[in-house]
Structures are given as C-alpha cells and as structure tokens.
C-alpha cells in the first residue's frame, strides 16, 4: 500500500489544500484546522449547515496569519490572532483566541449570520472525546474527533460502483464518480482491498505509526458538492444501503499519531498486527 494524497484544512469546514510532505504533530498535520468560524453562541458554524464554507480557500501564512478567498468575496489577509479568548462550543475545549474583527465581518457577509473567526493557540488544550475513541493524554486540533482521517481509493471505487448500480436499478442516469474530496480526508492510500481498513488497529505511514481510534461515521457534509456547494443524496443514500450499522453510515478511519514524524506522498503504508 502507498500514500497517494495528503490534504490540509487550515480552516475547519473550508476547502482542503494538497501537500506533498507534512509533519505530523500529536494533534494532527502541521497547519491543519487551527482556525474555525463560530456564531454568537460560540458554536461552530460548520459545513453541514453552511455549505458556502466549502467555497472558502484558506491558506496559512508564514507570519501566523491566514489568507481567505471565496467566490464573490474580496480577498482578506487576517493577521495572527492576538485578541482575547472567547467561549467556544467544541468538545474538550472551552475557549479559543478571537481573530481580527474584519475576519468576522467577512464571514458574516459570506454566511448571512453573525460570525467570528477564532484560532486554537495550543492544541494541547483540547483532548479527544472518549466517546470517539480518545484515550487519556490524546489531543486534537479543531478537527472533529481525531487528529487525522484516512480513506482508501479502493473503498471509494467500490462505493462509486454501488452508486452507479443503484442509479441503473432506479432507471436514473449514472452520475459521475464522486471525488475523494467529498469525504475530507487528511491522507488517502491505495493498494488494498475495499474496506479492509475497517479491520485495522494500527497502521504505519512512512516513519509514523498511528492508532486507529474508530471507523468514521459520515454525515450530511459528504452530500455537499465541493465545487458547487449544492447538496444531493449521495453518498449517504448508497452508504445507508451497503455500509449502515448502529444507526449510522461509515467510510474511512480516524487515526491518532503514536509519535511525531513526517509523511510524504509515495510513502509505504503497512497495517500493523
């Protein structure tokens, strides 16, 4: 097996950026999900409720700031966050650093609701929820439930085959295959059988070993087209037919690094006993 893609999401719920090589920290990939957008109550304004978030491209700047672009919006350079801490509604975290108010105005205009940009100054302050496989001492950025998400090309190929078969059965036009971007992974691998990753307990990517904390349950985010921000029925409709148990649908696995290191596209991937 081989690592074929790496994706970093500087801003939670925004578009992912490809990388060839990246450092793995205890809380996730370097530069991944240290920024998030919250509402007046401190709760995350997430992609499932605000699909326009996927049209945002956020890039980490060398000085610690953030560059923001989105269709129909002026570009914005956000300076390093240096405001007061404000309450946030993330599990395992009660406060984050408020960013420049201009960024809040930008997102308020984009989303149509009062918004504020916040920065996680120290990811060591946020623990992984034990309900999602977190163990004592394990930490995470603004990612939902684990530092990294891994998906496989073999599993996506089979899922797209199932989607096509379902369309034929219903007498519908066969849709274009779904891109992996729908699932917002950090690392994508190829070279194994579909859904074999469900059985893994640990995996090594290049020099870095990971613990599999849980299989990833999927939500409405996967139904949002990353190019148009429009919602559809797939892949949840087909996952519900082929990959449903415990009242949820499943695709991909969540990973916790055993120790820091570096991963790169082309690295060998080995499931560990």
PDB file of C-alpha atoms in Angstrom:
ATOM      1  CA  UNK A   1       0.000   0.000   0.000  1.00  0.00           C
ATOM      2  CA  UNK A   2       1.096   3.566  -0.663  1.00  0.00           C
ATOM      3  CA  UNK A   3       0.186   7.081   0.448  1.00  0.00           C
ATOM      4  CA  UNK A   4      -1.232   8.821  -2.636  1.00  0.00           C
ATOM      5  CA  UNK A   5      -2.629  12.120  -1.320  1.00  0.00           C
ATOM      6  CA  UNK A   6      -2.241  14.474   1.634  1.00  0.00           C
ATOM      7  CA  UNK A   7      -4.770  17.204   2.411  1.00  0.00           C
ATOM      8  CA  UNK A   8      -4.560  20.026   4.937  1.00  0.00           C
ATOM      9  CA  UNK A   9      -7.562  22.115   6.006  1.00  0.00           C
ATOM     10  CA  UNK A  10      -6.193  25.313   7.594  1.00  0.00           C
ATOM     11  CA  UNK A  11      -9.748  26.452   8.356  1.00  0.00           C
ATOM     12  CA  UNK A  12     -12.285  23.970   9.645  1.00  0.00           C
ATOM     13  CA  UNK A  13     -15.074  23.341   7.076  1.00  0.00           C
ATOM     14  CA  UNK A  14     -13.222  25.192   4.286  1.00  0.00           C
ATOM     15  CA  UNK A  15     -11.589  23.664   1.207  1.00  0.00           C
ATOM     16  CA  UNK A  16      -8.638  21.316   1.584  1.00  0.00           C
ATOM     17  CA  UNK A  17      -5.175  22.041   0.214  1.00  0.00           C
ATOM     18  CA  UNK A  18      -2.873  19.382  -1.258  1.00  0.00           C
ATOM     19  CA  UNK A  19       0.576  18.794   0.201  1.00  0.00           C
ATOM     20  CA  UNK A  20       3.444  16.582  -0.880  1.00  0.00           C
ATOM     21  CA  UNK A  21       5.088  16.308   2.526  1.00  0.00           C
ATOM     22  CA  UNK A  22       3.996  17.373   6.002  1.00  0.00           C
ATOM     23  CA  UNK A  23       4.932  16.993   9.628  1.00  0.00           C
ATOM     24  CA  UNK A  24       2.604  15.014  11.846  1.00  0.00           C
ATOM     25  CA  UNK A  25       2.119  16.523  15.301  1.00  0.00           C
ATOM     26  CA  UNK A  26       0.366  14.787  18.216  1.00  0.00           C
ATOM     27  CA  UNK A  27      -2.801  16.804  17.421  1.00  0.00           C
ATOM     28  CA  UNK A  28      -2.743  16.304  13.618  1.00  0.00           C
ATOM     29  CA  UNK A  29      -0.992  17.504  10.474  1.00  0.00           C
ATOM     30  CA  UNK A  30       1.015  20.703  10.857  1.00  0.00           C
ATOM     31  CA  UNK A  31      -1.235  23.619   9.928  1.00  0.00           C
ATOM     32  CA  UNK A  32      -4.434  21.577   9.887  1.00  0.00           C
ATOM     33  CA  UNK A  33      -7.639  23.006  11.426  1.00  0.00           C
ATOM     34  CA  UNK A  34      -6.159  25.580  13.773  1.00  0.00           C
ATOM     35  CA  UNK A  35      -8.823  28.119  12.660  1.00  0.00           C
ATOM     36  CA  UNK A  36     -12.607  27.841  12.932  1.00  0.00           C
ATOM     37  CA  UNK A  37     -15.698  30.002  12.483  1.00  0.00           C
ATOM     38  CA  UNK A  38     -18.174  30.341  15.337  1.00  0.00           C
ATOM     39  CA  UNK A  39     -21.540  32.018  15.817  1.00  0.00           C
ATOM     40  CA  UNK A  40     -22.740  34.357  18.529  1.00  0.00           C
ATOM     41  CA  UNK A  41     -23.247  31.448  20.922  1.00  0.00           C
ATOM     42  CA  UNK A  42     -19.719  30.114  20.362  1.00  0.00           C
ATOM     43  CA  UNK A  43     -20.894  27.076  18.429  1.00  0.00           C
ATOM     44  CA  UNK A  44     -19.031  26.062  15.277  1.00  0.00           C
ATOM     45  CA  UNK A  45     -20.639  27.254  12.033  1.00  0.00           C
ATOM     46  CA  UNK A  46     -19.942  24.000  10.269  1.00  0.00           C
ATOM     47  CA  UNK A  47     -20.146  22.939   6.667  1.00  0.00           C
ATOM     48  CA  UNK A  48     -23.205  20.727   7.118  1.00  0.00           C
ATOM     49  CA  UNK A  49     -25.340  23.771   7.977  1.00  0.00           C
ATOM     50  CA  UNK A  50     -23.453  26.387   5.953  1.00  0.00           C
ATOM     51  CA  UNK A  51     -22.446  24.803   2.622  1.00  0.00           C
ATOM     52  CA  UNK A  52     -20.796  28.026   1.401  1.00  0.00           C
ATOM     53  CA  UNK A  53     -17.950  27.265   3.796  1.00  0.00           C
ATOM     54  CA  UNK A  54     -16.651  24.724   1.280  1.00  0.00           C
ATOM     55  CA  UNK A  55     -16.115  27.527  -1.259  1.00  0.00           C
ATOM     56  CA  UNK A  56     -13.613  29.229   1.055  1.00  0.00           C
ATOM     57  CA  UNK A  57      -9.916  28.711   0.386  1.00  0.00           C
ATOM     58  CA  UNK A  58      -7.852  29.446   3.491  1.00  0.00           C
ATOM     59  CA  UNK A  59      -4.047  29.416   3.431  1.00  0.00           C
ATOM     60  CA  UNK A  60      -1.726  29.605   6.393  1.00  0.00           C
ATOM     61  CA  UNK A  61       0.730  32.494   6.133  1.00  0.00           C
ATOM     62  CA  UNK A  62       4.352  32.423   7.243  1.00  0.00           C
ATOM     63  CA  UNK A  63       3.713  35.085   9.883  1.00  0.00           C
ATOM     64  CA  UNK A  64       0.965  33.011  11.517  1.00  0.00           C
ATOM     65  CA  UNK A  65      -1.916  34.784   9.806  1.00  0.00           C
ATOM     66  CA  UNK A  66      -4.435  33.470   7.314  1.00  0.00           C
ATOM     67  CA  UNK A  67      -5.336  34.299   3.708  1.00  0.00           C
ATOM     68  CA  UNK A  68      -9.022  33.985   2.775  1.00  0.00           C
ATOM     69  CA  UNK A  69     -10.655  33.869  -0.658  1.00  0.00           C
ATOM     70  CA  UNK A  70     -14.124  32.801  -1.844  1.00  0.00           C
ATOM     71  CA  UNK A  71     -16.192  33.338  -4.996  1.00  0.00           C
ATOM     72  CA  UNK A  72     -17.966  36.691  -4.905  1.00  0.00           C
ATOM     73  CA  UNK A  73     -15.965  37.875  -1.903  1.00  0.00           C
ATOM     74  CA  UNK A  74     -12.948  40.202  -1.710  1.00  0.00           C
ATOM     75  CA  UNK A  75      -9.747  38.526  -0.627  1.00  0.00           C
ATOM     76  CA  UNK A  76      -8.772  39.066   3.009  1.00  0.00           C
ATOM     77  CA  UNK A  77      -5.469  38.759   4.836  1.00  0.00           C
ATOM     78  CA  UNK A  78      -6.018  38.006   8.509  1.00  0.00           C
ATOM     79  CA  UNK A  79      -3.155  38.924  10.861  1.00  0.00           C
ATOM     80  CA  UNK A  80      -2.022  36.463  13.541  1.00  0.00           C
ATOM     81  CA  UNK A  81      -4.763  36.080  16.142  1.00  0.00           C
ATOM     82  CA  UNK A  82      -3.958  38.189  19.195  1.00  0.00           C
ATOM     83  CA  UNK A  83      -7.365  39.008  20.665  1.00  0.00           C
ATOM     84  CA  UNK A  84      -8.981  37.890  23.875  1.00  0.00           C
ATOM     85  CA  UNK A  85     -10.120  34.322  24.369  1.00  0.00           C
ATOM     86  CA  UNK A  86     -13.826  33.719  23.824  1.00  0.00           C
ATOM     87  CA  UNK A  87     -16.119  30.805  24.728  1.00  0.00           C
ATOM     88  CA  UNK A  88     -16.397  28.071  22.092  1.00  0.00           C
ATOM     89  CA  UNK A  89     -18.601  25.009  21.858  1.00  0.00           C
ATOM     90  CA  UNK A  90     -16.095  22.308  20.955  1.00  0.00           C
ATOM     91  CA  UNK A  91     -15.911  19.105  22.988  1.00  0.00           C
ATOM     92  CA  UNK A  92     -12.830  19.146  25.200  1.00  0.00           C
ATOM     93  CA  UNK A  93     -12.261  22.877  24.697  1.00  0.00           C
ATOM     94  CA  UNK A  94     -13.951  25.848  26.318  1.00  0.00           C
ATOM     95  CA  UNK A  95     -12.146  28.885  24.848  1.00  0.00           C
ATOM     96  CA  UNK A  96     -10.189  29.976  21.765  1.00  0.00           C
ATOM     97  CA  UNK A  97      -8.430  33.169  20.655  1.00  0.00           C
ATOM     98  CA  UNK A  98     -10.534  35.734  18.800  1.00  0.00           C
ATOM     99  CA  UNK A  99      -9.123  36.797  15.424  1.00  0.00           C
ATOM    100  CA  UNK A 100      -9.245  40.228  13.779  1.00  0.00           C
ATOM    101  CA  UNK A 101     -12.849  41.573  13.730  1.00  0.00           C
ATOM    102  CA  UNK A 102     -12.547  42.134   9.966  1.00  0.00           C
ATOM    103  CA  UNK A 103     -12.493  38.361   9.558  1.00  0.00           C
ATOM    104  CA  UNK A 104     -15.734  38.079  11.495  1.00  0.00           C
ATOM    105  CA  UNK A 105     -17.304  40.692   9.239  1.00  0.00           C
ATOM    106  CA  UNK A 106     -16.091  38.758   6.191  1.00  0.00           C
ATOM    107  CA  UNK A 107     -17.693  35.512   7.328  1.00  0.00           C
ATOM    108  CA  UNK A 108     -20.854  37.309   8.442  1.00  0.00           C
ATOM    109  CA  UNK A 109     -21.231  38.588   4.888  1.00  0.00           C
ATOM    110  CA  UNK A 110     -20.424  35.196   3.378  1.00  0.00           C
ATOM    111  CA  UNK A 111     -22.767  33.140   5.554  1.00  0.00           C
ATOM    112  CA  UNK A 112     -25.504  35.653   6.293  1.00  0.00           C
ATOM    113  CA  UNK A 113     -25.353  35.150  10.058  1.00  0.00           C
ATOM    114  CA  UNK A 114     -23.218  36.797  12.782  1.00  0.00           C
ATOM    115  CA  UNK A 115     -19.848  35.077  12.717  1.00  0.00           C
ATOM    116  CA  UNK A 116     -16.423  35.250  14.314  1.00  0.00           C
ATOM    117  CA  UNK A 117     -13.090  33.687  13.350  1.00  0.00           C
ATOM    118  CA  UNK A 118     -11.137  32.009  16.152  1.00  0.00           C
ATOM    119  CA  UNK A 119      -7.711  30.396  16.457  1.00  0.00           C
ATOM    120  CA  UNK A 120      -6.645  27.456  18.586  1.00  0.00           C
ATOM    121  CA  UNK A 121      -3.464  28.774  20.146  1.00  0.00           C
ATOM    122  CA  UNK A 122      -2.406  25.498  21.783  1.00  0.00           C
ATOM    123  CA  UNK A 123      -3.958  22.211  20.570  1.00  0.00           C
ATOM    124  CA  UNK A 124      -2.636  20.521  23.687  1.00  0.00           C
ATOM    125  CA  UNK A 125      -5.548  22.174  25.460  1.00  0.00           C
ATOM    126  CA  UNK A 126      -8.106  20.046  23.607  1.00  0.00           C
ATOM    127  CA  UNK A 127      -8.493  16.367  24.419  1.00  0.00           C
ATOM    128  CA  UNK A 128     -10.051  13.768  22.132  1.00  0.00           C
ATOM    129  CA  UNK A 129     -13.555  12.861  23.218  1.00  0.00           C
ATOM    130  CA  UNK A 130     -13.521   9.399  24.885  1.00  0.00           C
ATOM    131  CA  UNK A 131     -16.891   8.761  23.200  1.00  0.00           C
ATOM    132  CA  UNK A 132     -14.964   8.766  19.922  1.00  0.00           C
ATOM    133  CA  UNK A 133     -12.123   6.527  20.992  1.00  0.00           C
ATOM    134  CA  UNK A 134      -9.932   9.106  22.713  1.00  0.00           C
ATOM    135  CA  UNK A 135      -7.531   7.856  25.385  1.00  0.00           C
ATOM    136  CA  UNK A 136      -6.065   9.873  28.292  1.00  0.00           C
ATOM    137  CA  UNK A 137      -3.419  12.309  27.063  1.00  0.00           C
ATOM    138  CA  UNK A 138      -4.508  12.253  23.405  1.00  0.00           C
ATOM    139  CA  UNK A 139      -5.137  15.662  21.869  1.00  0.00           C
ATOM    140  CA  UNK A 140      -6.644  17.142  18.723  1.00  0.00           C
ATOM    141  CA  UNK A 141      -6.966  20.435  16.835  1.00  0.00           C
ATOM    142  CA  UNK A 142     -10.351  21.789  15.705  1.00  0.00           C
ATOM    143  CA  UNK A 143     -10.857  18.516  13.765  1.00  0.00           C
ATOM    144  CA  UNK A 144     -13.998  16.751  14.923  1.00  0.00           C
ATOM    145  CA  UNK A 145     -12.989  13.545  16.616  1.00  0.00           C
ATOM    146  CA  UNK A 146      -9.400  12.586  15.802  1.00  0.00           C
ATOM    147  CA  UNK A 147      -6.173  14.172  14.544  1.00  0.00           C
ATOM    148  CA  UNK A 148      -6.318  12.520  11.099  1.00  0.00           C
ATOM    149  CA  UNK A 149      -8.843  10.896   8.779  1.00  0.00           C
ATOM    150  CA  UNK A 150      -7.677   8.161   6.393  1.00  0.00           C
ATOM    151  CA  UNK A 151      -9.599   6.948   3.356  1.00  0.00           C
ATOM    152  CA  UNK A 152      -8.700   4.491   0.612  1.00  0.00           C
ATOM    153  CA  UNK A 153      -9.105   4.673  -3.134  1.00  0.00           C
ATOM    154  CA  UNK A 154     -10.233   1.045  -3.277  1.00  0.00           C
ATOM    155  CA  UNK A 155     -13.149   1.754  -0.946  1.00  0.00           C
ATOM    156  CA  UNK A 156     -14.175   4.811  -2.959  1.00  0.00           C
ATOM    157  CA  UNK A 157     -14.039   2.859  -6.222  1.00  0.00           C
ATOM    158  CA  UNK A 158     -16.406   0.244  -4.814  1.00  0.00           C
ATOM    159  CA  UNK A 159     -18.701   2.929  -3.395  1.00  0.00           C
ATOM    160  CA  UNK A 160     -18.903   4.594  -6.804  1.00  0.00           C
ATOM    161  CA  UNK A 161     -19.699   1.210  -8.354  1.00  0.00           C
ATOM    162  CA  UNK A 162     -22.549   0.801  -5.856  1.00  0.00           C
ATOM    163  CA  UNK A 163     -23.839   4.299  -6.657  1.00  0.00           C
ATOM    164  CA  UNK A 164     -23.819   3.513 -10.391  1.00  0.00           C
ATOM    165  CA  UNK A 165     -25.602   0.189  -9.836  1.00  0.00           C
ATOM    166  CA  UNK A 166     -28.271   1.906  -7.748  1.00  0.00           C
ATOM    167  CA  UNK A 167     -28.847   4.515 -10.439  1.00  0.00           C
ATOM    168  CA  UNK A 168     -29.332   1.792 -13.063  1.00  0.00           C
ATOM    169  CA  UNK A 169     -31.786  -0.046 -10.793  1.00  0.00           C
ATOM    170  CA  UNK A 170     -33.839   3.150 -10.377  1.00  0.00           C
ATOM    171  CA  UNK A 171     -33.722   3.925 -14.087  1.00  0.00           C
ATOM    172  CA  UNK A 172     -31.679   7.076 -13.484  1.00  0.00           C
ATOM    173  CA  UNK A 173     -28.725   8.459 -15.376  1.00  0.00           C
ATOM    174  CA  UNK A 174     -25.475   7.137 -13.938  1.00  0.00           C
ATOM    175  CA  UNK A 175     -23.751  10.051 -12.184  1.00  0.00           C
ATOM    176  CA  UNK A 176     -20.102  10.986 -12.432  1.00  0.00           C
ATOM    177  CA  UNK A 177     -17.983   9.191  -9.805  1.00  0.00           C
ATOM    178  CA  UNK A 178     -17.750  11.071  -6.534  1.00  0.00           C
ATOM    179  CA  UNK A 179     -14.341  12.617  -5.839  1.00  0.00           C
ATOM    180  CA  UNK A 180     -12.497  11.821  -2.634  1.00  0.00           C
ATOM    181  CA  UNK A 181     -12.848  15.482  -1.655  1.00  0.00           C
ATOM    182  CA  UNK A 182     -16.421  14.695  -0.573  1.00  0.00           C
ATOM    183  CA  UNK A 183     -15.001  12.822   2.427  1.00  0.00           C
ATOM    184  CA  UNK A 184     -12.457  15.453   3.517  1.00  0.00           C
ATOM    185  CA  UNK A 185      -9.597  13.067   4.370  1.00  0.00           C
ATOM    186  CA  UNK A 186      -6.133  14.063   5.530  1.00  0.00           C
ATOM    187  CA  UNK A 187      -4.418  11.033   3.995  1.00  0.00           C
ATOM    188  CA  UNK A 188      -5.509   8.810   1.110  1.00  0.00           C
ATOM    189  CA  UNK A 189      -3.951   5.454   0.358  1.00  0.00           C
ATOM    190  CA  UNK A 190      -4.190   2.858  -2.393  1.00  0.00           C
ATOM    191  CA  UNK A 191      -3.230  -0.750  -2.836  1.00  0.00           C
ATOM    192  CA  UNK A 192      -5.543  -2.787  -0.603  1.00  0.00           C
ATOM    193  CA  UNK A 193      -8.987  -4.346  -0.881  1.00  0.00           C
ATOM    194  CA  UNK A 194     -12.101  -2.201  -0.334  1.00  0.00           C
ATOM    195  CA  UNK A 195     -12.957  -1.535   3.316  1.00  0.00           C
ATOM    196  CA  UNK A 196     -10.111  -3.664   4.649  1.00  0.00           C
ATOM    197  CA  UNK A 197      -9.234  -0.597   6.735  1.00  0.00           C
ATOM    198  CA  UNK A 198     -12.279  -1.332   8.911  1.00  0.00           C
ATOM    199  CA  UNK A 199     -10.287  -4.160  10.477  1.00  0.00           C
ATOM    200  CA  UNK A 200      -7.093  -2.253  11.251  1.00  0.00           C
ATOM    201  CA  UNK A 201      -5.994  -1.478  14.786  1.00  0.00           C
ATOM    202  CA  UNK A 202      -2.730   0.286  13.951  1.00  0.00           C
ATOM    203  CA  UNK A 203      -1.066   1.477  10.750  1.00  0.00           C
ATOM    204  CA  UNK A 204       2.349   2.826   9.752  1.00  0.00           C
ATOM    205  CA  UNK A 205       2.639   5.529   7.084  1.00  0.00           C
ATOM    206  CA  UNK A 206       6.262   6.149   6.187  1.00  0.00           C
ATOM    207  CA  UNK A 207       8.027   6.637   9.516  1.00  0.00           C
ATOM    208  CA  UNK A 208       4.929   7.442  11.566  1.00  0.00           C
ATOM    209  CA  UNK A 209       2.787   4.925  13.440  1.00  0.00           C
ATOM    210  CA  UNK A 210      -0.865   5.581  14.199  1.00  0.00           C
ATOM    211  CA  UNK A 211      -3.532   4.055  16.390  1.00  0.00           C
ATOM    212  CA  UNK A 212      -6.941   3.600  14.775  1.00  0.00           C
ATOM    213  CA  UNK A 213      -9.335   5.252  17.213  1.00  0.00           C
ATOM    214  CA  UNK A 214     -12.542   4.373  15.345  1.00  0.00           C
ATOM    215  CA  UNK A 215     -14.227   3.924  11.980  1.00  0.00           C
ATOM    216  CA  UNK A 216     -15.575   7.254  10.736  1.00  0.00           C
ATOM    217  CA  UNK A 217     -19.329   7.776  10.751  1.00  0.00           C
ATOM    218  CA  UNK A 218     -20.467  10.028   7.924  1.00  0.00           C
ATOM    219  CA  UNK A 219     -22.871  12.961   7.938  1.00  0.00           C
ATOM    220  CA  UNK A 220     -24.545  15.411   5.551  1.00  0.00           C
ATOM    221  CA  UNK A 221     -21.190  17.067   4.752  1.00  0.00           C
ATOM    222  CA  UNK A 222     -20.458  14.261   2.273  1.00  0.00           C
ATOM    223  CA  UNK A 223     -23.576  15.174   0.266  1.00  0.00           C
ATOM    224  CA  UNK A 224     -22.235  18.678  -0.499  1.00  0.00           C
ATOM    225  CA  UNK A 225     -20.549  19.099  -3.878  1.00  0.00           C
ATOM    226  CA  UNK A 226     -17.216  20.829  -3.118  1.00  0.00           C
ATOM    227  CA  UNK A 227     -17.324  22.637  -6.479  1.00  0.00           C
ATOM    228  CA  UNK A 228     -20.876  24.000  -6.337  1.00  0.00           C
ATOM    229  CA  UNK A 229     -21.748  23.858  -2.591  1.00  0.00           C
ATOM    230  CA  UNK A 230     -25.039  22.171  -3.591  1.00  0.00           C
ATOM    231  CA  UNK A 231     -26.452  19.256  -1.605  1.00  0.00           C
ATOM    232  CA  UNK A 232     -27.529  15.950  -3.097  1.00  0.00           C
ATOM    233  CA  UNK A 233     -28.470  12.454  -1.902  1.00  0.00           C
ATOM    234  CA  UNK A 234     -25.165  10.705  -2.456  1.00  0.00           C
ATOM    235  CA  UNK A 235     -23.170   9.132  -0.963  1.00  0.00           C
ATOM    236  CA  UNK A 236     -25.367   8.823   2.149  1.00  0.00           C
ATOM    237  CA  UNK A 237     -28.173   7.097   0.194  1.00  0.00           C
ATOM    238  CA  UNK A 238     -25.818   4.368  -1.021  1.00  0.00           C
ATOM    239  CA  UNK A 239     -23.814   4.115   2.198  1.00  0.00           C
ATOM    240  CA  UNK A 240     -27.101   3.580   4.036  1.00  0.00           C
ATOM    241  CA  UNK A 241     -27.747   0.582   1.793  1.00  0.00           C
ATOM    242  CA  UNK A 242     -24.293  -1.018   1.966  1.00  0.00           C
ATOM    243  CA  UNK A 243     -22.471   0.467   4.962  1.00  0.00           C
ATOM    244  CA  UNK A 244     -25.042   1.055   7.695  1.00  0.00           C
ATOM    245  CA  UNK A 245     -24.906  -0.295  11.216  1.00  0.00           C
ATOM    246  CA  UNK A 246     -25.550   1.088  14.699  1.00  0.00           C
ATOM    247  CA  UNK A 247     -27.857   3.619  13.064  1.00  0.00           C
ATOM    248  CA  UNK A 248     -25.001   5.330  11.169  1.00  0.00           C
ATOM    249  CA  UNK A 249     -23.178   5.150   7.823  1.00  0.00           C
ATOM    250  CA  UNK A 250     -19.419   4.578   7.677  1.00  0.00           C
ATOM    251  CA  UNK A 251     -16.482   5.470   5.425  1.00  0.00           C
ATOM    252  CA  UNK A 252     -12.816   5.902   6.403  1.00  0.00           C
ATOM    253  CA  UNK A 253     -10.978   5.554   9.707  1.00  0.00           C
ATOM    254  CA  UNK A 254      -9.764   8.030  12.310  1.00  0.00           C
ATOM    255  CA  UNK A 255      -6.112   7.995  13.346  1.00  0.00           C
ATOM    256  CA  UNK A 256      -4.142   9.135  16.392  1.00  0.00           C
ATOM    257  CA  UNK A 257      -0.341   9.511  15.959  1.00  0.00           C
ATOM    258  CA  UNK A 258       1.799   7.423  18.259  1.00  0.00           C
ATOM    259  CA  UNK A 259       4.612   9.987  17.963  1.00  0.00           C
ATOM    260  CA  UNK A 260       5.502  12.984  15.776  1.00  0.00           C
ATOM    261  CA  UNK A 261       7.154  12.490  12.401  1.00  0.00           C
ATOM    262  CA  UNK A 262       6.906  13.293   8.700  1.00  0.00           C
ATOM    263  CA  UNK A 263       4.755  11.696   6.000  1.00  0.00           C
ATOM    264  CA  UNK A 264       5.088  12.222   2.250  1.00  0.00           C
ATOM    265  CA  UNK A 265       3.207  11.206  -0.871  1.00  0.00           C
ATOM    266  CA  UNK A 266       4.655   7.897  -2.039  1.00  0.00           C
ATOM    267  CA  UNK A 267       5.373   6.610   1.459  1.00  0.00           C
ATOM    268  CA  UNK A 268       4.686   2.910   2.032  1.00  0.00           C
ATOM    269  CA  UNK A 269       1.690   2.087   4.206  1.00  0.00           C
ATOM    270  CA  UNK A 270       1.534  -1.002   6.401  1.00  0.00           C
ATOM    271  CA  UNK A 271      -1.262  -2.273   8.612  1.00  0.00           C
ATOM    272  CA  UNK A 272       0.326  -3.390  11.874  1.00  0.00           C
ATOM    273  CA  UNK A 273      -0.716  -6.515  13.805  1.00  0.00           C
TER     274      UNK A 273
END
